[in-house]
JSON list of C-alpha atoms in Angstrom, two decimals:
[
{"chain": "A", "resi": 1, "resn": "MET", "atom": "CA", "xyz": [2.91, 20.43, -43.01]},
{"chain": "A", "resi": 2, "resn": "SER", "atom": "CA", "xyz": [0.83, 23.54, -42.38]},
{"chain": "A", "resi": 3, "resn": "ARG", "atom": "CA", "xyz": [-0.60, 24.43, -39.01]},
{"chain": "A", "resi": 4, "resn": "HIS", "atom": "CA", "xyz": [-4.09, 23.56, -40.26]},
{"chain": "A", "resi": 5, "resn": "LYS", "atom": "CA", "xyz": [-3.08, 20.06, -41.37]},
{"chain": "A", "resi": 6, "resn": "LYS", "atom": "CA", "xyz": [-1.39, 19.32, -38.02]},
{"chain": "A", "resi": 7, "resn": "THR", "atom": "CA", "xyz": [-4.52, 20.35, -36.12]},
{"chain": "A", "resi": 8, "resn": "ALA", "atom": "CA", "xyz": [-6.73, 18.27, -38.39]},
{"chain": "A", "resi": 9, "resn": "ALA", "atom": "CA", "xyz": [-4.62, 15.19, -37.64]},
{"chain": "A", "resi": 10, "resn": "LEU", "atom": "CA", "xyz": [-4.87, 15.57, -33.85]},
{"chain": "A", "resi": 11, "resn": "PRO", "atom": "CA", "xyz": [-8.40, 14.18, -33.36]},
{"chain": "A", "resi": 12, "resn": "GLU", "atom": "CA", "xyz": [-7.33, 11.07, -35.22]},
{"chain": "A", "resi": 13, "resn": "LEU", "atom": "CA", "xyz": [-4.40, 10.61, -32.83]},
{"chain": "A", "resi": 14, "resn": "ARG", "atom": "CA", "xyz": [-6.41, 11.41, -29.71]},
{"chain": "A", "resi": 15, "resn": "GLY", "atom": "CA", "xyz": [-9.05, 8.84, -30.50]},
{"chain": "A", "resi": 16, "resn": "GLY", "atom": "CA", "xyz": [-6.63, 6.07, -31.29]},
{"chain": "A", "resi": 17, "resn": "PHE", "atom": "CA", "xyz": [-3.03, 5.51, -30.43]},
{"chain": "A", "resi": 18, "resn": "ILE", "atom": "CA", "xyz": [-2.56, 8.12, -27.71]},
{"chain": "A", "resi": 19, "resn": "LEU", "atom": "CA", "xyz": [-5.55, 6.97, -25.64]},
{"chain": "A", "resi": 20, "resn": "ARG", "atom": "CA", "xyz": [-4.64, 3.29, -25.99]},
{"chain": "A", "resi": 21, "resn": "HIS", "atom": "CA", "xyz": [-1.01, 4.04, -25.15]},
{"chain": "A", "resi": 22, "resn": "THR", "atom": "CA", "xyz": [-2.01, 6.04, -22.04]},
{"chain": "A", "resi": 23, "resn": "ALA", "atom": "CA", "xyz": [-4.29, 3.23, -20.85]},
{"chain": "A", "resi": 24, "resn": "ALA", "atom": "CA", "xyz": [-1.54, 0.66, -21.38]},
{"chain": "A", "resi": 25, "resn": "VAL", "atom": "CA", "xyz": [0.94, 2.75, -19.40]},
{"chain": "A", "resi": 26, "resn": "ALA", "atom": "CA", "xyz": [-1.60, 3.17, -16.60]},
{"chain": "A", "resi": 27, "resn": "ARG", "atom": "CA", "xyz": [-2.25, -0.59, -16.49]},
{"chain": "A", "resi": 28, "resn": "ARG", "atom": "CA", "xyz": [1.48, -1.33, -16.28]},
{"chain": "A", "resi": 29, "resn": "LEU", "atom": "CA", "xyz": [1.97, 1.30, -13.56]},
{"chain": "A", "resi": 30, "resn": "LEU", "atom": "CA", "xyz": [-0.89, -0.10, -11.45]},
{"chain": "A", "resi": 31, "resn": "ALA", "atom": "CA", "xyz": [0.50, -3.62, -11.93]},
{"chain": "A", "resi": 32, "resn": "ALA", "atom": "CA", "xyz": [4.00, -2.47, -10.90]},
{"chain": "A", "resi": 33, "resn": "GLN", "atom": "CA", "xyz": [2.49, -1.01, -7.71]},
{"chain": "A", "resi": 34, "resn": "GLY", "atom": "CA", "xyz": [0.79, -4.33, -6.99]},
{"chain": "A", "resi": 35, "resn": "LEU", "atom": "CA", "xyz": [-2.71, -2.85, -7.21]},
{"chain": "A", "resi": 36, "resn": "VAL", "atom": "CA", "xyz": [-3.87, -4.92, -10.20]},
{"chain": "A", "resi": 37, "resn": "ASP", "atom": "CA", "xyz": [-2.98, -8.13, -11.99]},
{"chain": "A", "resi": 38, "resn": "LEU", "atom": "CA", "xyz": [-2.69, -8.12, -15.76]},
{"chain": "A", "resi": 39, "resn": "ARG", "atom": "CA", "xyz": [-4.45, -10.99, -17.50]},
{"chain": "A", "resi": 40, "resn": "PRO", "atom": "CA", "xyz": [-4.49, -12.18, -21.13]},
{"chain": "A", "resi": 41, "resn": "ASN", "atom": "CA", "xyz": [-6.46, -10.11, -23.63]},
{"chain": "A", "resi": 42, "resn": "LYS", "atom": "CA", "xyz": [-5.64, -6.87, -21.77]},
{"chain": "A", "resi": 43, "resn": "ARG", "atom": "CA", "xyz": [-7.92, -7.76, -18.84]},
{"chain": "A", "resi": 44, "resn": "VAL", "atom": "CA", "xyz": [-7.08, -6.10, -15.56]},
{"chain": "A", "resi": 45, "resn": "VAL", "atom": "CA", "xyz": [-8.30, -7.37, -12.19]},
{"chain": "A", "resi": 46, "resn": "VAL", "atom": "CA", "xyz": [-7.79, -5.99, -8.71]},
{"chain": "A", "resi": 47, "resn": "ALA", "atom": "CA", "xyz": [-4.86, -7.77, -7.12]},
{"chain": "A", "resi": 48, "resn": "SER", "atom": "CA", "xyz": [-5.69, -10.11, -4.31]},
{"chain": "A", "resi": 49, "resn": "LEU", "atom": "CA", "xyz": [-3.20, -10.52, -1.52]},
{"chain": "A", "resi": 50, "resn": "ALA", "atom": "CA", "xyz": [-2.45, -13.56, 0.58]},
{"chain": "A", "resi": 51, "resn": "ALA", "atom": "CA", "xyz": [-2.82, -13.20, 4.34]},
{"chain": "A", "resi": 52, "resn": "ASN", "atom": "CA", "xyz": [0.96, -13.41, 4.86]},
{"chain": "A", "resi": 53, "resn": "GLU", "atom": "CA", "xyz": [1.50, -10.60, 2.30]},
{"chain": "A", "resi": 54, "resn": "ILE", "atom": "CA", "xyz": [-1.02, -8.42, 4.09]},
{"chain": "A", "resi": 55, "resn": "GLU", "atom": "CA", "xyz": [0.58, -9.19, 7.46]},
{"chain": "A", "resi": 56, "resn": "ASP", "atom": "CA", "xyz": [4.01, -8.20, 6.09]},
{"chain": "A", "resi": 57, "resn": "MET", "atom": "CA", "xyz": [2.60, -4.98, 4.68]},
{"chain": "A", "resi": 58, "resn": "LEU", "atom": "CA", "xyz": [0.84, -4.13, 7.94]},
{"chain": "A", "resi": 59, "resn": "VAL", "atom": "CA", "xyz": [4.12, -4.53, 9.83]},
{"chain": "A", "resi": 60, "resn": "VAL", "atom": "CA", "xyz": [5.79, -2.04, 7.48]},
{"chain": "A", "resi": 61, "resn": "TYR", "atom": "CA", "xyz": [2.73, 0.25, 7.47]},
{"chain": "A", "resi": 62, "resn": "THR", "atom": "CA", "xyz": [2.75, 0.36, 11.28]},
{"chain": "A", "resi": 63, "resn": "GLU", "atom": "CA", "xyz": [6.45, 1.21, 11.37]},
{"chain": "A", "resi": 64, "resn": "MET", "atom": "CA", "xyz": [5.92, 3.94, 8.77]},
{"chain": "A", "resi": 65, "resn": "GLU", "atom": "CA", "xyz": [3.12, 5.49, 10.81]},
{"chain": "A", "resi": 66, "resn": "LYS", "atom": "CA", "xyz": [5.21, 5.30, 13.99]},
{"chain": "A", "resi": 67, "resn": "LEU", "atom": "CA", "xyz": [8.01, 7.15, 12.20]},
{"chain": "A", "resi": 68, "resn": "ALA", "atom": "CA", "xyz": [5.51, 9.67, 10.83]},
{"chain": "A", "resi": 69, "resn": "GLY", "atom": "CA", "xyz": [4.15, 10.20, 14.35]},
{"chain": "A", "resi": 70, "resn": "ARG", "atom": "CA", "xyz": [7.62, 10.85, 15.74]},
{"chain": "A", "resi": 71, "resn": "LEU", "atom": "CA", "xyz": [8.42, 13.28, 12.93]},
{"chain": "A", "resi": 72, "resn": "ALA", "atom": "CA", "xyz": [5.03, 15.00, 13.16]},
{"chain": "A", "resi": 73, "resn": "ALA", "atom": "CA", "xyz": [5.56, 15.55, 16.89]},
{"chain": "A", "resi": 74, "resn": "LEU", "atom": "CA", "xyz": [8.78, 17.37, 16.02]},
{"chain": "A", "resi": 75, "resn": "GLN", "atom": "CA", "xyz": [7.76, 19.18, 12.85]},
{"chain": "A", "resi": 76, "resn": "ALA", "atom": "CA", "xyz": [4.00, 19.68, 12.68]},
{"chain": "A", "resi": 77, "resn": "THR", "atom": "CA", "xyz": [3.01, 23.26, 11.95]},
{"chain": "A", "resi": 78, "resn": "ASP", "atom": "CA", "xyz": [-0.07, 25.01, 13.29]},
{"chain": "A", "resi": 79, "resn": "ASP", "atom": "CA", "xyz": [-1.76, 24.26, 9.95]},
{"chain": "A", "resi": 80, "resn": "ASP", "atom": "CA", "xyz": [-0.88, 20.57, 10.29]},
{"chain": "A", "resi": 81, "resn": "LEU", "atom": "CA", "xyz": [-2.30, 20.48, 13.81]},
{"chain": "A", "resi": 82, "resn": "HIS", "atom": "CA", "xyz": [-5.46, 22.22, 12.63]},
{"chain": "A", "resi": 83, "resn": "ALA", "atom": "CA", "xyz": [-5.87, 19.68, 9.81]},
{"chain": "A", "resi": 84, "resn": "LEU", "atom": "CA", "xyz": [-5.44, 16.80, 12.27]},
{"chain": "A", "resi": 85, "resn": "GLN", "atom": "CA", "xyz": [-7.94, 18.36, 14.67]},
{"chain": "A", "resi": 86, "resn": "GLN", "atom": "CA", "xyz": [-10.48, 18.76, 11.87]},
{"chain": "A", "resi": 87, "resn": "GLN", "atom": "CA", "xyz": [-10.07, 15.14, 10.77]},
{"chain": "A", "resi": 88, "resn": "GLU", "atom": "CA", "xyz": [-10.31, 13.87, 14.35]},
{"chain": "A", "resi": 89, "resn": "GLN", "atom": "CA", "xyz": [-13.54, 15.85, 14.82]},
{"chain": "A", "resi": 90, "resn": "ALA", "atom": "CA", "xyz": [-14.90, 14.51, 11.52]},
{"chain": "A", "resi": 91, "resn": "LEU", "atom": "CA", "xyz": [-14.21, 10.90, 12.39]},
{"chain": "A", "resi": 92, "resn": "MET", "atom": "CA", "xyz": [-15.70, 11.28, 15.87]},
{"chain": "A", "resi": 93, "resn": "ALA", "atom": "CA", "xyz": [-18.81, 12.90, 14.38]},
{"chain": "A", "resi": 94, "resn": "ALA", "atom": "CA", "xyz": [-19.14, 9.97, 11.97]},
{"chain": "A", "resi": 95, "resn": "PHE", "atom": "CA", "xyz": [-18.65, 7.54, 14.85]},
{"chain": "A", "resi": 96, "resn": "HIS", "atom": "CA", "xyz": [-21.36, 9.21, 16.97]},
{"chain": "A", "resi": 97, "resn": "ALA", "atom": "CA", "xyz": [-23.69, 9.18, 13.95]},
{"chain": "A", "resi": 98, "resn": "GLY", "atom": "CA", "xyz": [-22.98, 5.46, 13.46]},
{"chain": "A", "resi": 99, "resn": "GLU", "atom": "CA", "xyz": [-21.84, 6.05, 9.87]},
{"chain": "A", "resi": 100, "resn": "SER", "atom": "CA", "xyz": [-19.04, 3.57, 9.36]},
{"chain": "A", "resi": 101, "resn": "LEU", "atom": "CA", "xyz": [-18.32, 4.49, 5.73]},
{"chain": "A", "resi": 102, "resn": "ARG", "atom": "CA", "xyz": [-18.01, 8.20, 6.55]},
{"chain": "A", "resi": 103, "resn": "TYR", "atom": "CA", "xyz": [-15.88, 7.23, 9.55]},
{"chain": "A", "resi": 104, "resn": "PHE", "atom": "CA", "xyz": [-13.61, 5.13, 7.35]},
{"chain": "A", "resi": 105, "resn": "HIS", "atom": "CA", "xyz": [-12.98, 8.04, 4.97]},
{"chain": "A", "resi": 106, "resn": "ALA", "atom": "CA", "xyz": [-12.35, 10.44, 7.86]},
{"chain": "A", "resi": 107, "resn": "ASN", "atom": "CA", "xyz": [-10.00, 7.88, 9.43]},
{"chain": "A", "resi": 108, "resn": "GLN", "atom": "CA", "xyz": [-8.06, 7.60, 6.17]},
{"chain": "A", "resi": 109, "resn": "ALA", "atom": "CA", "xyz": [-7.86, 11.41, 6.01]},
{"chain": "A", "resi": 110, "resn": "PHE", "atom": "CA", "xyz": [-6.61, 11.58, 9.63]},
{"chain": "A", "resi": 111, "resn": "HIS", "atom": "CA", "xyz": [-3.80, 9.12, 8.94]},
{"chain": "A", "resi": 112, "resn": "ARG", "atom": "CA", "xyz": [-2.85, 10.90, 5.68]},
{"chain": "A", "resi": 113, "resn": "ALA", "atom": "CA", "xyz": [-2.78, 14.23, 7.56]},
{"chain": "A", "resi": 114, "resn": "LEU", "atom": "CA", "xyz": [-0.58, 12.67, 10.25]},
{"chain": "A", "resi": 115, "resn": "VAL", "atom": "CA", "xyz": [1.91, 11.41, 7.68]},
{"chain": "A", "resi": 116, "resn": "HIS", "atom": "CA", "xyz": [1.79, 14.73, 5.83]},
{"chain": "A", "resi": 117, "resn": "ALA", "atom": "CA", "xyz": [2.66, 16.48, 9.12]},
{"chain": "A", "resi": 118, "resn": "SER", "atom": "CA", "xyz": [5.96, 14.56, 9.10]},
{"chain": "A", "resi": 119, "resn": "HIS", "atom": "CA", "xyz": [7.09, 16.82, 6.23]},
{"chain": "A", "resi": 120, "resn": "ASN", "atom": "CA", "xyz": [9.10, 13.91, 4.83]},
{"chain": "A", "resi": 121, "resn": "ALA", "atom": "CA", "xyz": [8.34, 13.62, 1.11]},
{"chain": "A", "resi": 122, "resn": "THR", "atom": "CA", "xyz": [9.74, 10.10, 0.80]},
{"chain": "A", "resi": 123, "resn": "LEU", "atom": "CA", "xyz": [7.72, 8.82, 3.74]},
{"chain": "A", "resi": 124, "resn": "ILE", "atom": "CA", "xyz": [4.57, 10.49, 2.38]},
{"chain": "A", "resi": 125, "resn": "GLU", "atom": "CA", "xyz": [5.02, 8.86, -1.03]},
{"chain": "A", "resi": 126, "resn": "LEU", "atom": "CA", "xyz": [5.79, 5.39, 0.35]},
{"chain": "A", "resi": 127, "resn": "HIS", "atom": "CA", "xyz": [2.88, 5.61, 2.80]},
{"chain": "A", "resi": 128, "resn": "ASN", "atom": "CA", "xyz": [0.48, 6.62, 0.02]},
{"chain": "A", "resi": 129, "resn": "ASN", "atom": "CA", "xyz": [1.55, 3.65, -2.09]},
{"chain": "A", "resi": 130, "resn": "LEU", "atom": "CA", "xyz": [1.29, 1.14, 0.72]},
{"chain": "A", "resi": 131, "resn": "ASN", "atom": "CA", "xyz": [-2.00, 2.63, 1.93]},
{"chain": "A", "resi": 132, "resn": "ALA", "atom": "CA", "xyz": [-3.44, 2.12, -1.56]},
{"chain": "A", "resi": 133, "resn": "ARG", "atom": "CA", "xyz": [-2.45, -1.54, -1.49]},
{"chain": "A", "resi": 134, "resn": "LEU", "atom": "CA", "xyz": [-3.95, -1.98, 1.98]},
{"chain": "A", "resi": 135, "resn": "TYR", "atom": "CA", "xyz": [-7.14, -0.05, 1.28]},
{"chain": "A", "resi": 136, "resn": "ARG", "atom": "CA", "xyz": [-9.41, -3.13, 1.24]},
{"chain": "A", "resi": 137, "resn": "THR", "atom": "CA", "xyz": [-7.74, -4.56, 4.32]},
{"chain": "A", "resi": 138, "resn": "ARG", "atom": "CA", "xyz": [-8.12, -1.32, 6.24]},
{"chain": "A", "resi": 139, "resn": "PHE", "atom": "CA", "xyz": [-11.75, -1.07, 5.12]},
{"chain": "A", "resi": 140, "resn": "LYS", "atom": "CA", "xyz": [-12.40, -4.61, 6.38]},
{"chain": "A", "resi": 141, "resn": "GLY", "atom": "CA", "xyz": [-10.65, -3.73, 9.66]},
{"chain": "A", "resi": 142, "resn": "ASN", "atom": "CA", "xyz": [-12.95, -0.74, 10.04]},
{"chain": "A", "resi": 143, "resn": "GLN", "atom": "CA", "xyz": [-16.00, -2.94, 9.44]},
{"chain": "A", "resi": 144, "resn": "TRP", "atom": "CA", "xyz": [-14.70, -5.53, 11.90]},
{"chain": "A", "resi": 145, "resn": "ASN", "atom": "CA", "xyz": [-14.22, -2.86, 14.59]},
{"chain": "A", "resi": 146, "resn": "ALA", "atom": "CA", "xyz": [-17.82, -1.71, 14.10]},
{"chain": "A", "resi": 147, "resn": "ARG", "atom": "CA", "xyz": [-19.14, -5.29, 14.40]},
{"chain": "A", "resi": 148, "resn": "SER", "atom": "CA", "xyz": [-16.92, -6.40, 17.27]},
{"chain": "A", "resi": 149, "resn": "GLY", "atom": "CA", "xyz": [-17.68, -3.54, 19.62]},
{"chain": "A", "resi": 150, "resn": "ASP", "atom": "CA", "xyz": [-14.14, -2.12, 19.40]},
{"chain": "A", "resi": 151, "resn": "TRP", "atom": "CA", "xyz": [-15.18, 0.85, 17.31]},
{"chain": "A", "resi": 152, "resn": "GLN", "atom": "CA", "xyz": [-15.50, 3.33, 20.21]},
{"chain": "A", "resi": 153, "resn": "ARG", "atom": "CA", "xyz": [-12.11, 2.41, 21.66]},
{"chain": "A", "resi": 154, "resn": "VAL", "atom": "CA", "xyz": [-10.42, 2.63, 18.25]},
{"chain": "A", "resi": 155, "resn": "ALA", "atom": "CA", "xyz": [-12.14, 5.95, 17.43]},
{"chain": "A", "resi": 156, "resn": "GLU", "atom": "CA", "xyz": [-11.11, 7.50, 20.74]},
{"chain": "A", "resi": 157, "resn": "GLU", "atom": "CA", "xyz": [-7.47, 6.50, 20.22]},
{"chain": "A", "resi": 158, "resn": "HIS", "atom": "CA", "xyz": [-7.19, 9.23, 17.58]},
{"chain": "A", "resi": 159, "resn": "SER", "atom": "CA", "xyz": [-7.57, 11.99, 20.17]},
{"chain": "A", "resi": 160, "resn": "LYS", "atom": "CA", "xyz": [-4.73, 10.49, 22.23]},
{"chain": "A", "resi": 161, "resn": "ILE", "atom": "CA", "xyz": [-2.53, 10.31, 19.13]},
{"chain": "A", "resi": 162, "resn": "LEU", "atom": "CA", "xyz": [-3.38, 13.92, 18.33]},
{"chain": "A", "resi": 163, "resn": "ARG", "atom": "CA", "xyz": [-2.58, 15.04, 21.91]},
{"chain": "A", "resi": 164, "resn": "ALA", "atom": "CA", "xyz": [0.80, 13.33, 21.72]},
{"chain": "A", "resi": 165, "resn": "ILE", "atom": "CA", "xyz": [1.61, 15.29, 18.56]},
{"chain": "A", "resi": 166, "resn": "GLU", "atom": "CA", "xyz": [0.33, 18.55, 20.07]},
{"chain": "A", "resi": 167, "resn": "THR", "atom": "CA", "xyz": [2.51, 18.04, 23.18]},
{"chain": "A", "resi": 168, "resn": "ARG", "atom": "CA", "xyz": [5.47, 17.11, 20.94]},
{"chain": "A", "resi": 169, "resn": "ASN", "atom": "CA", "xyz": [5.81, 13.65, 22.49]},
{"chain": "A", "resi": 170, "resn": "GLY", "atom": "CA", "xyz": [7.00, 11.57, 19.53]},
{"chain": "A", "resi": 171, "resn": "ASP", "atom": "CA", "xyz": [7.74, 8.42, 21.49]},
{"chain": "A", "resi": 172, "resn": "LEU", "atom": "CA", "xyz": [4.27, 8.36, 23.03]},
{"chain": "A", "resi": 173, "resn": "CYS", "atom": "CA", "xyz": [2.73, 9.05, 19.63]},
{"chain": "A", "resi": 174, "resn": "ALA", "atom": "CA", "xyz": [4.62, 6.11, 18.10]},
{"chain": "A", "resi": 175, "resn": "GLU", "atom": "CA", "xyz": [3.54, 3.83, 20.96]},
{"chain": "A", "resi": 176, "resn": "LEU", "atom": "CA", "xyz": [-0.11, 4.87, 20.58]},
{"chain": "A", "resi": 177, "resn": "LEU", "atom": "CA", "xyz": [0.01, 4.36, 16.81]},
{"chain": "A", "resi": 178, "resn": "ALA", "atom": "CA", "xyz": [1.46, 0.87, 17.23]},
{"chain": "A", "resi": 179, "resn": "ARG", "atom": "CA", "xyz": [-1.41, -0.09, 19.56]},
{"chain": "A", "resi": 180, "resn": "HIS", "atom": "CA", "xyz": [-3.96, 1.59, 17.33]},
{"chain": "A", "resi": 181, "resn": "LEU", "atom": "CA", "xyz": [-2.84, -0.14, 14.14]},
{"chain": "A", "resi": 182, "resn": "ASN", "atom": "CA", "xyz": [-2.80, -3.59, 15.70]},
{"chain": "A", "resi": 183, "resn": "GLY", "atom": "CA", "xyz": [-6.56, -3.60, 15.18]},
{"chain": "A", "resi": 184, "resn": "ALA", "atom": "CA", "xyz": [-6.09, -4.06, 11.44]},
{"chain": "A", "resi": 185, "resn": "ARG", "atom": "CA", "xyz": [-3.90, -7.10, 12.08]},
{"chain": "A", "resi": 186, "resn": "ALA", "atom": "CA", "xyz": [-6.42, -8.54, 14.53]},
{"chain": "A", "resi": 187, "resn": "SER", "atom": "CA", "xyz": [-9.18, -8.20, 11.93]},
{"chain": "A", "resi": 188, "resn": "LEU", "atom": "CA", "xyz": [-7.19, -10.44, 9.59]},
{"chain": "A", "resi": 189, "resn": "HIS", "atom": "CA", "xyz": [-7.57, -13.34, 11.96]},
{"chain": "A", "resi": 190, "resn": "ALA", "atom": "CA", "xyz": [-11.15, -12.56, 13.00]},
{"chain": "A", "resi": 191, "resn": "ASP", "atom": "CA", "xyz": [-12.92, -13.48, 9.75]}
]
């Protein structure tokens, strides 16, 4: 087949099989990660989790963050510390502005930066996957904190976590993270 004929056949493939195949692979991957449920007729719905599943995930998530805090206290670079400081400032600015959605995104970024500062690729990957599954739960926890009056306390905990990393106190960081993340578990039982 000449070069011209191969090129002419590509749009036909792009519009059909390749796109459908890519979408099918993506659906299966999301289902394998527990983010969606596959239904008959190729329907995909966001996976819903039972309270006990969420509780189990939050236990693991908390332990992962505690480990990340210990490792970050040992291994965080100046760039990591700067990223954490920026995210802590962003979430506090959102808190003071009363913007809970902006706060939520800054909070997510702070926790991702903390885990990234661990410099442990496996931990980063596992945390990202579990964080994706807990996204709705963490969002609800953020909303609950804003409604319950706990928002200021929870927001200010980030500066203590950051100081523990800056002073290289991994055990204190892990203890602070455990207390901090218990808010998400409390929000499960509040609604």
